[in-house]
Short mmCIF file of C-alpha atoms in Angstrom, two decimals:
data_model
loop_
_atom_site.label_atom_id
_atom_site.label_comp_id
_atom_site.label_asym_id
_atom_site.label_seq_id
_atom_site.Cartn_x
_atom_site.Cartn_y
_atom_site.Cartn_z
CA MET H 13 -12.75 4.91 44.43
CA LEU H 14 -12.92 8.59 44.85
CA HIS H 15 -9.59 8.40 46.43
CA CYS H 16 -8.28 6.72 43.35
CA LEU H 17 -9.69 9.40 41.18
CA ASN H 18 -8.17 12.10 43.27
CA THR H 19 -4.79 10.57 43.17
CA SER H 20 -5.08 10.04 39.51
CA SER H 21 -5.87 13.66 38.95
CA ASN H 22 -2.94 14.59 41.11
CA LEU H 23 -0.74 12.41 39.07
CA VAL H 24 -2.03 13.74 35.89
CA GLY H 25 -1.99 17.29 36.95
CA GLY H 26 1.47 17.58 35.63
CA GLY H 27 0.56 17.00 32.07
CA ASN H 28 -0.23 14.41 29.46
CA ILE H 29 0.60 10.79 29.78
CA SER H 30 3.36 11.25 27.35
CA ASP H 31 4.96 13.82 29.59
CA MET H 32 5.35 11.48 32.45
CA THR H 33 8.51 9.60 32.68
CA VAL H 34 8.65 5.91 32.98
CA LEU H 35 9.77 6.22 36.53
CA GLU H 36 6.82 8.30 37.50
CA ARG H 37 4.49 5.82 35.99
CA GLN H 38 6.11 3.03 37.86
CA ARG H 39 5.77 4.91 41.07
CA ALA H 40 2.18 5.63 40.36
CA ARG H 41 1.43 2.05 39.68
CA ILE H 42 3.13 0.83 42.78
CA LYS H 43 1.30 3.48 44.72
CA PHE H 44 -2.01 2.26 43.51
CA GLN H 45 -1.08 -1.28 44.10
CA ASN H 46 -0.39 -0.44 47.68
CA GLU H 47 -3.49 1.58 48.03
CA HIS H 48 -5.60 -1.14 46.61
CA GLN H 49 -4.15 -3.63 48.99
CA GLN H 50 -6.18 -1.82 51.58
CA PHE H 51 -9.36 -2.60 49.78
CA SER H 52 -8.87 -6.25 50.30
CA GLY H 53 -10.18 -5.80 53.77
CA ASN H 54 -13.45 -4.67 52.32
CA GLY H 55 -14.04 -7.99 50.73
CA PHE H 56 -13.21 -7.06 47.19
CA SER H 57 -11.73 -9.83 45.19
CA SER H 58 -8.30 -9.31 43.83
CA SER H 59 -9.81 -8.90 40.44
CA HIS H 60 -11.82 -6.00 41.66
CA GLN H 61 -8.67 -4.52 42.96
CA GLN H 62 -7.29 -4.61 39.56
CA GLN H 63 -10.34 -3.05 38.12
CA PHE H 64 -10.22 -0.16 40.44
CA MET H 65 -6.55 0.12 40.08
CA MET H 66 -7.09 0.58 36.46
CA LEU H 67 -9.95 2.88 36.95
CA GLY H 68 -8.15 5.09 39.32
CA CYS H 69 -4.81 5.39 37.79
CA ASP H 70 -4.65 7.56 34.82
CA SER H 71 -1.29 7.13 33.33
CA ALA H 72 -0.67 3.95 35.18
CA LEU H 73 -3.86 2.63 33.71
CA GLY H 74 -2.67 3.43 30.29
CA GLU H 75 0.45 1.55 31.05
CA ILE H 76 -1.27 -1.42 32.55
CA VAL H 77 -3.58 -1.53 29.64
CA THR H 78 -0.81 -1.45 27.17
CA ASN H 79 1.29 -3.85 29.09
CA SER H 80 -1.42 -6.34 29.68
CA MET H 81 -3.07 -6.16 26.38
CA LYS H 82 -1.87 -6.35 22.86
CA PRO H 83 -1.71 -3.25 20.79
CA ASP H 84 -4.71 -2.29 18.79
CA PRO H 85 -3.79 -1.69 15.22
CA ASP H 86 -6.74 0.59 14.83
CA TYR H 87 -5.33 3.26 17.05
CA GLU H 88 -5.11 6.45 15.16
CA ASN H 89 -2.56 8.00 17.38
CA GLY H 90 -0.17 5.31 16.45
CA PHE H 91 0.56 2.82 19.08
CA ASP H 92 4.11 3.90 19.47
CA GLU H 93 6.33 0.96 19.47
CA GLU H 94 8.89 2.89 21.37
CA THR H 95 6.52 3.64 24.20
CA VAL H 96 5.53 0.04 24.24
CA LYS H 97 9.10 -0.97 24.62
CA LYS H 98 9.52 1.51 27.41
CA ARG H 99 6.63 0.03 29.20
CA LYS H 100 7.97 -3.38 28.67
CA THR H 101 11.00 -2.55 30.69
CA ASP H 102 8.95 -1.36 33.64
CA ASN H 103 8.60 -3.34 36.78
CA LYS H 104 6.29 -6.18 36.19
CA VAL H 105 6.05 -7.11 39.77
CA ASP H 106 2.51 -7.96 40.60
CA LEU H 107 0.67 -7.54 37.42
CA ASN H 108 1.97 -10.60 35.67
CA SER H 109 -0.38 -12.89 37.41
CA LYS H 110 -3.28 -10.57 37.06
CA ASP H 111 -3.03 -10.04 33.36
CA LYS H 112 -6.04 -12.07 32.54
CA ARG H 113 -8.23 -10.36 35.04
CA ILE H 114 -7.15 -7.02 33.83
CA LYS H 115 -8.13 -8.02 30.39
CA VAL H 116 -11.40 -9.25 31.66
CA CYS H 117 -12.16 -6.05 33.38
CA VAL H 118 -11.03 -3.82 30.67
CA GLU H 119 -12.76 -5.45 27.83
CA GLU H 120 -15.97 -3.84 28.87
CA GLY H 121 -14.60 -0.42 28.68
CA GLU H 122 -12.19 -1.33 25.97
CA SER H 123 -13.70 0.87 23.41
CA LYS H 124 -13.57 3.73 25.82
CA ILE H 125 -10.02 3.04 26.64
CA VAL H 126 -9.30 3.01 22.98
CA GLU H 127 -10.89 6.37 22.55
CA GLN H 128 -9.13 7.76 25.54
CA ARG H 129 -5.81 6.49 24.53
CA LYS H 130 -6.42 7.84 21.12
CA GLY H 131 -7.03 11.25 22.49
CA GLN H 132 -4.52 10.90 25.27
CA LYS H 133 -6.13 13.81 26.94
CA ASN H 134 -6.49 14.01 30.68
CA THR H 135 -9.98 15.33 30.60
CA LYS H 136 -11.22 12.56 28.42
CA PHE H 137 -9.60 10.03 30.56
CA ASN H 138 -11.05 11.41 33.77
CA ASN H 139 -14.48 11.52 32.34
CA GLY H 140 -14.19 8.03 31.09
CA ASN H 141 -12.97 6.78 34.41
CA LYS H 142 -16.35 7.06 35.95
CA ASN H 143 -18.02 5.31 33.10
CA LYS H 144 -15.51 2.58 33.21
CA ARG H 145 -16.02 2.11 36.86
CA GLU H 146 -19.70 1.65 36.38
CA ASN H 147 -19.15 -0.75 33.57
CA CYS H 148 -16.71 -2.76 35.54
CA GLU H 149 -18.97 -2.94 38.48
CA ASP H 150 -21.67 -4.27 36.29
CA SER H 151 -19.38 -6.71 34.68
CA ASN H 152 -18.15 -8.20 37.91
CA SER H 153 -20.73 -10.87 37.77
CA LYS H 154 -20.01 -11.68 34.20
CA GLU H 155 -16.29 -11.87 34.64
CA ASN H 156 -15.88 -15.49 33.90
CA SER H 157 -17.95 -15.47 30.80
CA LYS H 158 -16.24 -12.38 29.61
CA GLY H 159 -12.92 -13.95 30.35
CA SER H 160 -13.65 -16.82 28.08
CA GLU H 161 -14.92 -14.43 25.49
CA ILE H 162 -11.75 -12.50 25.61
CA GLN H 163 -9.78 -15.65 25.30
CA ASN H 164 -11.77 -16.45 22.21
CA GLN H 165 -11.44 -12.96 20.95
CA LYS H 166 -7.69 -13.09 21.11
CA PRO H 167 -7.33 -14.30 17.56
CA ASP H 168 -9.56 -11.45 16.44
CA TYR H 169 -7.26 -8.75 15.30
CA ILE H 170 -9.34 -5.95 16.72
CA HIS H 171 -8.82 -7.00 20.31
CA VAL H 172 -5.31 -8.15 20.04
CA ARG H 173 -3.00 -6.63 22.59
CA ALA H 174 0.36 -7.51 23.93
CA ARG H 175 0.93 -9.38 27.09
CA ARG H 176 3.66 -7.98 29.18
CA GLY H 177 6.21 -10.05 30.90
CA GLN H 178 8.10 -11.47 27.98
CA ALA H 179 11.28 -9.82 26.98
CA THR H 180 10.84 -10.61 23.34
CA ASP H 181 7.39 -9.21 23.26
CA SER H 182 8.37 -5.88 21.85
CA HIS H 183 9.46 -7.54 18.67
CA SER H 184 6.46 -9.76 18.38
CA LEU H 185 4.31 -6.77 19.17
CA ALA H 186 5.68 -4.84 16.28
CA GLU H 187 5.40 -7.91 14.17
CA ARG H 188 1.80 -8.37 15.06
CA VAL H 189 0.91 -4.78 14.41
CA ARG H 190 2.63 -4.90 11.08
CA ARG H 191 1.00 -8.10 10.06
CA GLU H 192 -2.41 -6.88 10.94
CA LYS H 193 -2.00 -3.69 8.97
CA ILE H 194 -0.95 -5.71 6.02
CA SER H 195 -3.82 -8.10 6.36
CA GLU H 196 -6.22 -5.20 6.32
CA ARG H 197 -4.86 -3.92 3.09
CA MET H 198 -4.90 -7.39 1.59
CA LYS H 199 -8.56 -6.79 1.04
CA TYR H 200 -7.74 -4.17 -1.53
CA LEU H 201 -5.60 -6.64 -3.34
CA GLN H 202 -8.42 -9.12 -3.46
CA ASP H 203 -10.15 -6.94 -5.97
CA LEU H 204 -7.10 -6.69 -8.10
CA VAL H 205 -6.16 -10.30 -8.30
CA PRO H 206 -8.81 -12.24 -10.17
CA GLY H 207 -10.25 -15.17 -8.34
CA CYS H 208 -9.15 -14.04 -4.94
CA ASN H 209 -12.60 -13.27 -3.69
CA LYS H 210 -13.31 -16.83 -2.74
CA ILE H 211 -10.16 -17.28 -0.74
CA ALA H 212 -10.58 -16.20 2.82
CA GLY H 213 -7.30 -17.07 4.44
CA LYS H 214 -4.36 -14.74 4.35
CA ALA H 215 -1.97 -17.50 3.39
CA GLY H 216 -4.04 -18.52 0.41
CA MET H 217 -4.38 -14.91 -0.61
CA LEU H 218 -0.66 -14.40 -0.47
CA ASP H 219 -0.11 -17.49 -2.55
CA GLU H 220 -2.57 -16.27 -5.11
CA ILE H 221 -0.96 -12.90 -5.27
CA ILE H 222 2.48 -14.36 -5.62
CA ASN H 223 1.33 -16.63 -8.39
CA TYR H 224 -0.45 -13.83 -10.13
CA VAL H 225 2.50 -11.47 -10.02
CA GLN H 226 4.78 -14.21 -11.26
CA SER H 227 2.47 -15.05 -14.08
CA LEU H 228 2.18 -11.42 -15.06
CA GLN H 229 5.92 -11.01 -15.09
CA ARG H 230 6.33 -14.14 -17.14
CA GLN H 231 3.69 -12.92 -19.53
CA VAL H 232 5.53 -9.65 -19.97
CA GLU H 233 8.69 -11.53 -20.70
CA PHE H 234 7.02 -13.77 -23.19
CA LEU H 235 5.33 -10.89 -24.91
CA SER H 236 8.53 -8.95 -25.14
CA MET H 237 10.22 -11.92 -26.74
CA LYS H 238 7.38 -12.21 -29.16
CA LEU H 239 7.70 -8.55 -29.89
CA ALA H 240 11.38 -8.98 -30.55
CA ALA H 241 10.58 -11.72 -33.01
CA VAL H 242 8.01 -9.58 -34.72
CA ASN H 243 10.16 -6.50 -34.69
CA PRO H 244 11.41 -6.59 -38.27
CA ARG H 245 7.87 -6.68 -39.49
CA LEU H 246 6.68 -3.80 -37.40
CA ASP H 247 4.37 -1.55 -39.23
CA PHE H 248 2.96 1.52 -37.62
CA ASN H 249 0.35 2.56 -40.07
CA ILE H 250 -2.30 1.24 -37.80
CA ASP H 251 -1.14 2.91 -34.66
CA GLU H 252 -4.24 4.97 -34.37
CA LEU H 253 -6.41 1.93 -34.46
CA PHE H 254 -4.73 0.04 -31.74
CA ALA H 255 -4.43 3.15 -29.68
CA LYS H 256 -8.14 3.11 -29.30
CA GLU H 257 -8.18 -0.59 -28.76
CA VAL H 258 -5.64 -0.33 -26.04
CA PHE H 259 -7.75 2.08 -24.14
CA THR H 260 -10.97 0.21 -24.46
CA GLN H 261 -9.24 -2.89 -23.22
CA ASN H 262 -7.27 -1.21 -20.53
CA PHE H 263 -10.06 0.53 -18.77
CA PRO H 264 -12.18 -2.46 -17.93
CA THR H 265 -9.23 -4.41 -16.64
CA THR H 266 -7.73 -1.74 -14.52
CA GLY H 267 -11.05 -0.77 -13.06
CA ILE H 268 -10.75 2.94 -13.31
CA PRO H 269 -12.76 4.44 -10.52
CA SER H 270 -16.21 5.50 -11.47
CA GLU H 271 -15.62 9.08 -10.61
CA MET H 272 -14.04 9.45 -13.98
CA THR H 273 -16.86 9.74 -16.44
CA ASN H 274 -15.77 7.01 -18.72
CA PRO H 275 -17.19 8.05 -22.06
CA ALA H 276 -15.90 11.57 -21.90
CA TYR H 277 -12.65 10.34 -20.53
CA LEU H 278 -12.21 7.69 -23.15
CA GLN H 279 -12.90 10.15 -25.88
CA PHE H 280 -10.49 12.59 -24.42
CA ASN H 281 -7.77 10.10 -23.82
CA SER H 282 -8.03 8.40 -27.16
CA ALA H 283 -7.65 11.74 -28.82
CA GLN H 284 -4.64 12.36 -26.65
CA GLN H 285 -3.30 8.99 -27.57
CA LEU H 286 -3.70 9.72 -31.23
CA VAL H 287 -1.98 12.99 -30.76
CA SER H 288 0.90 11.63 -28.81
CA CYS H 289 1.32 8.60 -31.02
CA CYS H 290 1.27 10.62 -34.14
CA GLY H 291 3.48 13.22 -32.62
CA GLY H 292 5.95 10.61 -31.49
CA LEU H 293 6.01 8.92 -34.82
CA ILE H 294 6.38 12.09 -36.72
CA ASN H 295 9.21 13.23 -34.56
CA ASN H 296 11.07 9.97 -34.87
CA MET H 297 10.71 9.12 -38.48
CA GLY H 298 9.56 10.70 -41.62
CA ILE H 299 5.87 10.17 -41.89
CA ILE H 300 4.44 8.67 -45.01
CA PRO H 301 1.99 11.15 -46.52
CA PRO H 302 -1.05 8.93 -46.17
CA GLU H 303 -0.35 8.68 -42.49
CA ILE H 304 -0.09 12.38 -42.16
CA GLY H 305 -3.35 12.75 -43.95
CA LEU H 306 -4.87 10.19 -41.69
CA CYS H 307 -3.51 11.82 -38.61
CA ARG H 308 -4.64 15.22 -39.59
CA ASN H 309 -8.06 14.04 -40.52
CA ILE H 310 -8.49 12.39 -37.21
CA ASN H 311 -7.17 15.31 -35.33
CA ALA H 312 -9.05 17.99 -37.20
CA PRO H 313 -12.51 17.26 -35.92
CA THR H 314 -11.23 16.74 -32.43
CA SER H 315 -9.05 19.79 -32.38
CA ALA H 316 -12.05 21.89 -31.70
CA SER H 317 -13.16 19.61 -28.94
CA LEU H 318 -9.76 19.30 -27.39
CA PRO H 319 -9.58 22.88 -26.19
CA GLU H 320 -13.00 22.43 -24.74
CA ILE H 321 -11.84 19.36 -22.95
CA PHE H 322 -8.86 21.25 -21.72
CA LEU H 323 -11.12 23.87 -20.30
CA ASP H 324 -13.39 21.33 -18.79
CA SER H 325 -11.36 20.25 -15.85
CA SER H 326 -14.17 18.54 -14.10
CA ILE H 327 -12.83 15.14 -14.98
CA PHE H 328 -9.42 15.75 -13.64
CA THR H 329 -10.19 17.73 -10.58
CA HIS H 330 -10.79 14.41 -8.98
CA ILE H 331 -7.33 13.29 -9.70
CA LEU H 332 -5.04 16.23 -9.81
CA PRO H 333 -5.39 19.33 -11.87
CA SER H 334 -1.81 20.54 -11.91
CA SER H 335 0.06 17.49 -13.06
CA THR H 336 -2.42 16.29 -15.64
CA TRP H 337 -2.77 19.73 -17.10
CA GLU H 338 0.88 19.60 -17.92
CA GLY H 339 0.39 16.36 -19.74
CA MET H 340 -2.44 17.77 -21.75
CA VAL H 341 -0.56 20.89 -22.59
CA GLU H 342 2.41 18.91 -23.71
CA ALA H 343 0.32 16.75 -25.96
CA SER H 344 -1.38 19.72 -27.49
CA ASN H 345 2.00 21.27 -28.13
CA MET H 346 3.05 18.18 -29.93
CA LYS H 347 -0.01 18.45 -32.05
CA MET H 348 0.75 22.03 -32.87
CA GLU H 349 4.19 21.07 -34.03
CA MET H 350 2.65 18.85 -36.62
CA MET L 8 12.69 19.75 -19.01
CA GLU L 9 8.98 19.92 -19.10
CA ALA L 10 8.77 16.23 -18.63
CA GLN L 11 10.99 16.45 -15.61
CA GLN L 12 8.93 19.24 -14.19
CA GLN L 13 5.89 17.19 -14.88
CA ASN L 14 7.33 14.28 -13.02
CA LYS L 15 8.48 16.43 -10.16
CA ARG L 16 5.09 17.97 -9.81
CA ARG L 17 3.51 14.60 -9.86
CA ARG L 18 5.64 13.45 -7.03
CA VAL L 19 5.26 16.59 -5.00
CA TYR L 20 1.62 17.38 -5.41
CA SER L 21 0.02 14.11 -6.16
CA MET L 22 -2.01 12.66 -3.41
CA GLU L 23 -3.12 9.78 -5.51
CA PRO L 24 -0.36 8.71 -7.84
CA ASN L 25 -2.25 5.53 -8.54
CA LYS L 26 -5.04 7.23 -10.36
CA ILE L 27 -2.85 9.47 -12.39
CA VAL L 28 -0.72 6.58 -13.47
CA GLN L 29 -3.73 4.57 -14.45
CA SER L 30 -5.05 7.31 -16.60
CA ILE L 31 -1.93 7.98 -18.61
CA PHE L 32 -0.02 4.77 -18.25
CA ALA L 33 -1.06 3.29 -21.53
CA ARG L 34 -0.41 6.45 -23.45
CA ASN L 35 3.05 6.97 -22.04
CA TYR L 36 3.88 3.33 -22.33
CA LEU L 37 2.91 3.08 -25.95
CA SER L 38 4.49 6.30 -27.00
CA TYR L 39 7.77 5.28 -25.45
CA LEU L 40 7.74 1.69 -26.55
CA VAL L 41 6.69 2.33 -30.11
CA SER L 42 9.45 4.82 -30.71
CA ALA L 43 11.98 2.57 -29.00
CA LEU L 44 10.91 -0.39 -31.07
CA MET L 45 11.23 1.59 -34.24
CA LYS L 46 14.73 2.50 -33.26
CA ILE L 47 15.55 -1.12 -32.61
CA LYS L 48 14.06 -2.04 -35.93
CA GLU L 49 16.23 0.44 -37.70
CA ASN L 50 19.28 -0.70 -35.83
CA THR L 51 18.69 -4.35 -36.56
CA SER L 52 19.01 -3.79 -40.22
CA SER L 53 22.66 -4.56 -39.60
CA SER L 54 21.64 -8.17 -38.80
CA LYS L 55 22.26 -8.41 -35.12
CA ASP L 56 21.94 -11.47 -33.03
CA HIS L 57 18.42 -12.43 -32.14
CA ASN L 58 19.36 -12.53 -28.50
CA ASP L 59 20.53 -8.98 -28.69
CA ILE L 60 17.25 -7.95 -30.14
CA CYS L 61 15.48 -9.80 -27.40
CA LYS L 62 17.54 -8.11 -24.75
CA ASN L 63 16.98 -4.73 -26.25
CA VAL L 64 13.28 -5.27 -26.53
CA LYS L 65 13.08 -6.50 -22.97
CA TYR L 66 15.01 -3.51 -21.81
CA GLU L 67 12.76 -1.15 -23.68
CA VAL L 68 9.66 -2.89 -22.42
CA GLU L 69 10.73 -2.49 -18.86
CA MET L 70 12.02 1.02 -19.41
CA ALA L 71 8.64 1.93 -20.77
CA MET L 72 7.13 0.52 -17.62
CA VAL L 73 9.39 2.64 -15.48
CA LEU L 74 8.69 5.81 -17.37
CA SER L 75 4.98 5.30 -17.51
CA ALA L 76 4.60 4.75 -13.81
CA GLN L 77 6.62 7.35 -12.01
CA GLY L 78 6.19 8.00 -8.36
CA PHE L 79 6.32 4.49 -7.06
CA ALA L 80 9.08 2.82 -5.17
CA TRP L 81 8.99 -0.18 -7.41
CA SER L 82 9.45 1.90 -10.50
CA ASN L 83 12.60 3.33 -9.00
CA GLY L 84 13.76 -0.13 -8.10
CA LEU L 85 13.10 -1.30 -11.61
CA LYS L 86 14.96 1.64 -13.04
CA VAL L 87 17.97 0.92 -10.87
CA LYS L 88 17.92 -2.72 -11.83
CA LEU L 89 17.65 -1.86 -15.51
CA GLN L 90 20.53 0.54 -15.34
CA ARG L 91 22.65 -2.01 -13.60
CA GLU L 92 21.82 -4.68 -16.12
CA HIS L 93 22.18 -2.44 -19.08
CA ILE L 94 25.65 -1.57 -17.99
CA ASN L 95 26.60 -5.17 -17.44
CA ASN L 96 24.70 -6.44 -20.47
CA VAL L 97 23.27 -9.18 -18.35
CA ALA L 98 19.99 -10.85 -19.19
CA THR L 99 17.19 -9.78 -16.94
CA THR L 100 17.33 -11.65 -13.69
CA GLU L 101 13.63 -11.24 -13.24
CA GLY L 102 13.03 -14.53 -14.93
CA ASP L 103 15.53 -16.26 -12.72
CA ASN L 104 13.90 -14.86 -9.65
CA ASN L 105 10.60 -16.10 -10.85
CA LEU L 106 11.84 -19.62 -11.22
CA GLY L 107 13.40 -19.54 -7.81
CA MET L 108 10.25 -18.28 -6.24
CA GLU L 109 8.22 -20.87 -8.01
CA LYS L 110 10.01 -23.67 -6.28
CA ASP L 111 9.67 -21.97 -2.95
CA SER L 112 6.02 -21.23 -3.22
CA VAL L 113 5.15 -24.78 -4.02
CA ARG L 114 6.19 -25.93 -0.60
CA GLU L 115 3.21 -26.59 1.61
CA ASP L 116 3.94 -25.25 5.04
CA LYS L 117 5.16 -21.72 4.65
CA GLU L 118 5.05 -19.05 7.23
CA ASP L 119 3.19 -15.90 6.35
CA GLU L 120 6.31 -13.85 6.84
CA GLU L 121 8.20 -15.93 4.36
CA LYS L 122 5.43 -15.50 1.87
CA MET L 123 5.52 -11.81 2.38
CA LYS L 124 9.23 -11.89 1.82
CA ASN L 125 8.70 -13.75 -1.40
CA LEU L 126 6.14 -11.26 -2.47
CA ILE L 127 8.40 -8.39 -1.64
CA SER L 128 11.21 -9.95 -3.58
CA LEU L 129 8.96 -10.13 -6.61
CA ILE L 130 8.50 -6.40 -6.59
CA PRO L 131 11.53 -4.73 -8.09
CA GLY L 132 13.31 -2.86 -5.36
CA GLY L 133 10.94 -4.40 -2.91
CA GLU L 134 13.43 -4.89 -0.14
CA GLU L 135 13.80 -1.17 0.29
CA ILE L 136 10.12 -0.50 0.61
CA CYS L 137 9.02 0.01 4.16
CA ASP L 138 6.50 -2.48 5.37
CA GLU L 139 3.55 -0.21 5.51
CA GLN L 140 3.93 0.79 1.92
CA VAL L 141 4.37 -2.73 0.66
CA VAL L 142 0.72 -3.28 0.00
CA ASN L 143 0.28 0.06 -1.72
CA GLU L 144 3.25 -0.61 -3.90
CA LEU L 145 1.99 -4.08 -4.61
CA GLU L 146 -1.33 -2.70 -5.66
CA SER L 147 0.14 -0.23 -8.09
CA TYR L 148 2.63 -2.74 -9.37
CA ILE L 149 -0.02 -5.31 -10.12
CA LYS L 150 -2.15 -2.73 -11.86
CA CYS L 151 0.71 -1.55 -13.98
CA LEU L 152 1.71 -5.08 -14.81
CA GLN L 153 -1.81 -5.78 -15.98
CA MET L 154 -1.83 -2.69 -18.11
CA GLN L 155 1.56 -3.50 -19.51
CA VAL L 156 0.46 -6.97 -20.52
CA ASN L 157 -2.60 -5.49 -22.16
CA VAL L 158 -0.62 -2.97 -24.10
CA LEU L 159 1.87 -5.54 -25.26
CA GLN L 160 -0.84 -7.91 -26.35
CA CYS L 161 -2.54 -5.20 -28.33
CA LEU L 162 0.72 -4.18 -29.88
CA ILE L 163 1.53 -7.67 -30.95
CA ALA L 164 -1.97 -8.40 -32.13
CA GLU L 165 -1.95 -5.39 -34.35
CA THR L 166 1.44 -5.98 -35.83
CA CYS L 167 1.22 -9.67 -36.45
#
């Protein structure tokens, strides 16, 4: 075992895993395979060989791990699909048959491997090697049970990793990674689409989402047609009223995050809406005097508060000060023009 | 100019375009749509075809959507589609897509990938969105659709 560690450190001495070429990794792996053949005389099972092989070899371990197991979508470092493909093309001589055992062994130290591969630092890896070894030694007795567990865990997206040996695996690997990322984010969509909370399956969720988007689009179409029918009778005296209505209705449905203090925000935004609506109307058409009076009356009491709201950026610091400031300034300019 | 600068800054500096869009979507949408509708109203005094009015209104409705929700891939896709259709004076193909998708989605045994493809095709410009962003775009698109429906309903309710 110590020998393995030494050789691993020699291997790694050159640099990070990423620095090593594919060829070097192949050589390393073959080296360790040969070295571990010697252990068979000691009575280790072939599975143990694999364990130690993985323990010892630093970069080769990373390769074996990646080649024998499916990629973990949770990797922060980005499980490079290119590197996976590279590894796919490596020699798959002896490890094909031992895939399962490798999985078995590694699952114990899986989390550690994950962390190490995330860091991809030699030091981390070397430190973890010893821990892994201990874990694997302990797990020798539980191999079979663990094996079955791993088999059961395969559908679980956390433990999913690619099996090497199939030429088409690189594509399915990428596919799997992609699908799992998407399925994670589906959870966000569950909140958006009403009635999706009860549906657990991804397929049902997708169906719901598709139906919902379609229905929304159809609704928009229908409403626009209705609007076209109503168009001749359009009357904008009551713009200010529905401006407020729009906001009170919009906020509950869109679920504005709570970090925006709703009352202050509503007040602010409705004033802005009044301003912009009135400004827009005034710019486009001659305003009927009563409207002007109405607009000005509404704006007058708030004009004092508006500058205060401008100064109070606490609401918008959560979002983005720069861009929203521009919006506010523009609206206030429109008001001034009136 | 200012508006362009505004938009540029939004795209450059915004880390959370979703929240910004939510906060000012309704305002921008209404201000654009109302003025556009007034223009249409004035133009229709010359007794145009009802279909033309419908097309114009649809165009304005979707244009308002595009302008109120800058910074998303789907809004660009929608803008491109609108420009194409406006030039060709073709009725919006969105409805046709919907019908097509409806038939597809009714089928029982569908692969997840196919469903995703359907979903992506529903988003305007969805084919050009890279896979990782699909769900983000979907999220913002659904939110904006909801807001748009709300705004339109209010508008109609108040003017009927």
